[in-house]
Coordinates of C-alpha atoms in Angstrom, one line a residue:
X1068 CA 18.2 9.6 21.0
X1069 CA 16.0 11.9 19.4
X1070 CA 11.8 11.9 19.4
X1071 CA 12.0 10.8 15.7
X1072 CA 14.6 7.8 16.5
X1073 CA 13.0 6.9 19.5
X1074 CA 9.2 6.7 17.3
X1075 CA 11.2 4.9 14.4
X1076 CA 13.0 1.9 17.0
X1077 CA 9.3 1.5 18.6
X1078 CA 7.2 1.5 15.1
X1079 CA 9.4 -0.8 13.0
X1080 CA 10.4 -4.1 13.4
X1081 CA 12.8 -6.5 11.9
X1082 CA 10.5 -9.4 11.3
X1083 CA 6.8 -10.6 11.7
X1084 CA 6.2 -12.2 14.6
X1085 CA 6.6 -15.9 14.7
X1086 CA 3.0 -16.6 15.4
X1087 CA 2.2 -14.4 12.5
X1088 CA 4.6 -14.9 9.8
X1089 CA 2.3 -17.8 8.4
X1090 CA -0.2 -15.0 7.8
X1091 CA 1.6 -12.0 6.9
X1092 CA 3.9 -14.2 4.7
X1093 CA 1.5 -12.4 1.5
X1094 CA 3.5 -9.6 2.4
X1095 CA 7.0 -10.4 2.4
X1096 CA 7.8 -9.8 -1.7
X1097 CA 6.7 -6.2 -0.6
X1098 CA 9.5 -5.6 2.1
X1099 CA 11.7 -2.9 0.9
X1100 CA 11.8 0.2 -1.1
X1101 CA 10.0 0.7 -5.0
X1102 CA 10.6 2.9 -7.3
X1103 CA 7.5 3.8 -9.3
X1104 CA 5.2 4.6 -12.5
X1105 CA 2.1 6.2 -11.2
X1106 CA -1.0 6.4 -13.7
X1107 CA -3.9 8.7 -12.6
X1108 CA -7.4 7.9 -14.6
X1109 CA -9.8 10.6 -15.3
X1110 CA -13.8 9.7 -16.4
X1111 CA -12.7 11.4 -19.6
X1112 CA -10.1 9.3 -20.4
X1113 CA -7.2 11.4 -19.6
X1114 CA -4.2 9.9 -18.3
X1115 CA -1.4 11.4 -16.3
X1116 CA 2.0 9.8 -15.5
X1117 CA 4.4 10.7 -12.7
X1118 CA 6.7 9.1 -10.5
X1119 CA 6.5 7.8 -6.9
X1120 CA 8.0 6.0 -4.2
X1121 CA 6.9 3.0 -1.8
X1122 CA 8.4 2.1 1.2
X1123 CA 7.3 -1.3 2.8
X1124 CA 8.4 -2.9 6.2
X1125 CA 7.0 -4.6 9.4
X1126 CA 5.8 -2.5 12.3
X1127 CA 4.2 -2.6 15.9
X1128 CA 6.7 -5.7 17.3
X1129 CA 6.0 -7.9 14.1
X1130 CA 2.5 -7.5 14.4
X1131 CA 1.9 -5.7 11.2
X1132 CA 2.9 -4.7 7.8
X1133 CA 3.6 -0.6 7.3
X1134 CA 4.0 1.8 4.1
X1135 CA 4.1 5.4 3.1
X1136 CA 3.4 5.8 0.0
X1137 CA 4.7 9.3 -2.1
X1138 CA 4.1 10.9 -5.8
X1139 CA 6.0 12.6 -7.1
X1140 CA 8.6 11.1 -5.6
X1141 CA 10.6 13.3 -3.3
X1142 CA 13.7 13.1 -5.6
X1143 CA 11.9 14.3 -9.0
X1144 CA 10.0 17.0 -7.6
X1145 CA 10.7 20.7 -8.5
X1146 CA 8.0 22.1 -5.2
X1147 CA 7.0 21.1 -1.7
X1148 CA 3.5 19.7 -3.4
X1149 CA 2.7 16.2 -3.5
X1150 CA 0.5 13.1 -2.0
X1151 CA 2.0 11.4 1.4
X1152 CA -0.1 8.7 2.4
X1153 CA 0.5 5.8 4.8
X1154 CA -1.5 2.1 5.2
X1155 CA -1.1 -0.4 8.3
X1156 CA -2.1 -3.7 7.9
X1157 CA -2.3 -6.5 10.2
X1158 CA -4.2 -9.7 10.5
X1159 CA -7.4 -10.3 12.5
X1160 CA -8.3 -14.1 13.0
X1161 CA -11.7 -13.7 13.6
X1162 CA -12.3 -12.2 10.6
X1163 CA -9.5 -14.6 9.1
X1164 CA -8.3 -11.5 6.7
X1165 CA -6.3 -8.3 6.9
X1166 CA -7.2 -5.4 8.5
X1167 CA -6.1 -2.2 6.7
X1168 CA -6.6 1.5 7.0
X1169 CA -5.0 4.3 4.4
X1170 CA -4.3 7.5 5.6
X1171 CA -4.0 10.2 3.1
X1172 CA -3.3 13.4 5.3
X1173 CA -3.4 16.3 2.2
X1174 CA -6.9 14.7 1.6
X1175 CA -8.0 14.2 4.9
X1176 CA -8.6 10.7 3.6
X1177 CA -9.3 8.0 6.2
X1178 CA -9.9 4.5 4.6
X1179 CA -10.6 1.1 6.1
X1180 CA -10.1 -2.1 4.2
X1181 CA -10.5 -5.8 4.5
X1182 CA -7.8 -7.8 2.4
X1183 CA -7.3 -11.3 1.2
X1184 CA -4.7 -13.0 -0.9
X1185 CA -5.8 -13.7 -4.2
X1186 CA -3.8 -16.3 -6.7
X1187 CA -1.0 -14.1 -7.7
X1188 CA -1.1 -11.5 -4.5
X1189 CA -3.1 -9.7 -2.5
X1190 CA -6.7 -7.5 -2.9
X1191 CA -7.6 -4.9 -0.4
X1192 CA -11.8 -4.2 0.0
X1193 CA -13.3 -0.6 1.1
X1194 CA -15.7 1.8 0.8
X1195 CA -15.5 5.9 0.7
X1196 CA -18.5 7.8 0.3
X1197 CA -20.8 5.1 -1.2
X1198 CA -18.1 4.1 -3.4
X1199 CA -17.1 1.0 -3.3
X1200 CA -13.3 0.7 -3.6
X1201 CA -10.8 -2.6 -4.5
X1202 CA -7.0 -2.3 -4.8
X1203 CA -5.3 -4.6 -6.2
X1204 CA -1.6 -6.3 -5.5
X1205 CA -0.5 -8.6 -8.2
X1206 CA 2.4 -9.7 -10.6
X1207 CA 4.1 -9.8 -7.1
X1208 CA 7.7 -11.0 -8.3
X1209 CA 10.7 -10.0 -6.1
X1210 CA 11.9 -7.1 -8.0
X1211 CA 8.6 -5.9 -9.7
X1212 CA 4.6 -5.9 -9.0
X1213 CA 1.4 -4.1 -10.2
X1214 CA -1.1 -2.4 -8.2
X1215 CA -4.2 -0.9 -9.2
X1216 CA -7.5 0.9 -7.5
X1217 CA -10.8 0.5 -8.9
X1218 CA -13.5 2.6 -8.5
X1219 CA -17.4 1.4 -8.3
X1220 CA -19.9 4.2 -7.9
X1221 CA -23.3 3.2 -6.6
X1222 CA -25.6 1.9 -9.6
X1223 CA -22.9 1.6 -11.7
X1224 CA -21.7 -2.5 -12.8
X1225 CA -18.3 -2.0 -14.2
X1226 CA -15.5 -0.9 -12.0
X1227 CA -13.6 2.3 -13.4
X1228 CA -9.5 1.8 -13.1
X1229 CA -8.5 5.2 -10.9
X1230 CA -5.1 4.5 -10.8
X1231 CA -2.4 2.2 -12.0
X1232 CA 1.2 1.6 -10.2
X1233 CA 4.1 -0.3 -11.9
X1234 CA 6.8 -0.9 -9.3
X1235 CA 10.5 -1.6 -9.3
X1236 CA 12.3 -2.6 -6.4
X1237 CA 14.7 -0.2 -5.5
X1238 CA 19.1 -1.9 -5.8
X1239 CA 20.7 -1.5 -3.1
X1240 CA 17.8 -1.0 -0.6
X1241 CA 17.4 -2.2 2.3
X1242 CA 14.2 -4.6 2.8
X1243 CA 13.3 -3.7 6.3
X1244 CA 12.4 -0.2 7.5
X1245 CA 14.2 -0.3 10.9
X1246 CA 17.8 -1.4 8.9

């Protein structure tokens, strides 16, 4: 077995673990692979619209939810450029919500998050550089959801919508990482 097989059968996991499937139940409609519309907000108004891919599946023995996140997606683009970026998530029960930190490597991006569920999914809670950040789960169905990142500079009332993903679940993918 090679160092990349060897890091993948140690990382993923099969399942939560039983003690914790209560609480990372929020996450189950996510396990698998999406295909995806991303929408990228300027202040001017300017949209742009690409693709993506998210992969979803449990990690660290069942003690934690895992995703790399890429746009374009790998299959649609015509160069090596691109975003990579990768959040874990797990639950800590003194704070009774989620832990989670996005890494965004080709940004140098390192951002912690608190999450809770919210009525129809899940909203994550940060802050980068004064900003406060909220990204949002929702629509969670078992073949679709929405996700979306707002933006709240300091002073300002209103948050600004950053981006905007509509995701598909992937036919004929598998829903755990490891399988």
């Amino acid at each position: 077995m090679d160092v990349s097989e060897r890091i993948a059968s140690v990382f993923t996991a099969d399942r939560p673990r039983p003690e914790l499937a209560e609480h990372l139940a929020v996450f189950e409609p996510l396990i698998g692979s999406w295909s995806l519309v991303v929408q990228n907000f300027s202040e001017d108004g300017t949209v742009h619209t690409t693709d993506g891919e998210w992969h979803f599946g449990w990690a660290l023995d069942g003690r934690a939810l895992t995703d790399v996140w890429i746009s374009p997606a790998r299959a649609s683009r015509t160069d090596a450029d691109g975003e990579w970026g990768m959040s874990l998530r797990f639950y800590d029960p003194q704070l009774r919500a989620f832990r989670s930190t996005w890494l965004g490597p080709g940004r140098g991006w390192v951002i912690p998050f608190v999450g809770r569920p919210t009525e129809d999914g899940f909203a994550l809670e940060g802050d980068a550089n004064g900003v406060r950040l909220r990204w949002i789960f929702s629509e969670l169905t078992t073949d679709s959801f929405s996700w979306r990142a707002e933006e709240t500079p300091p002073g300002a009332e209103e948050p600004f919508v950053r981006q905007r993903f509509y995701a598909r679940r992937e036919t004929g993918a598998s829903t755990t990482l490891s399988g």
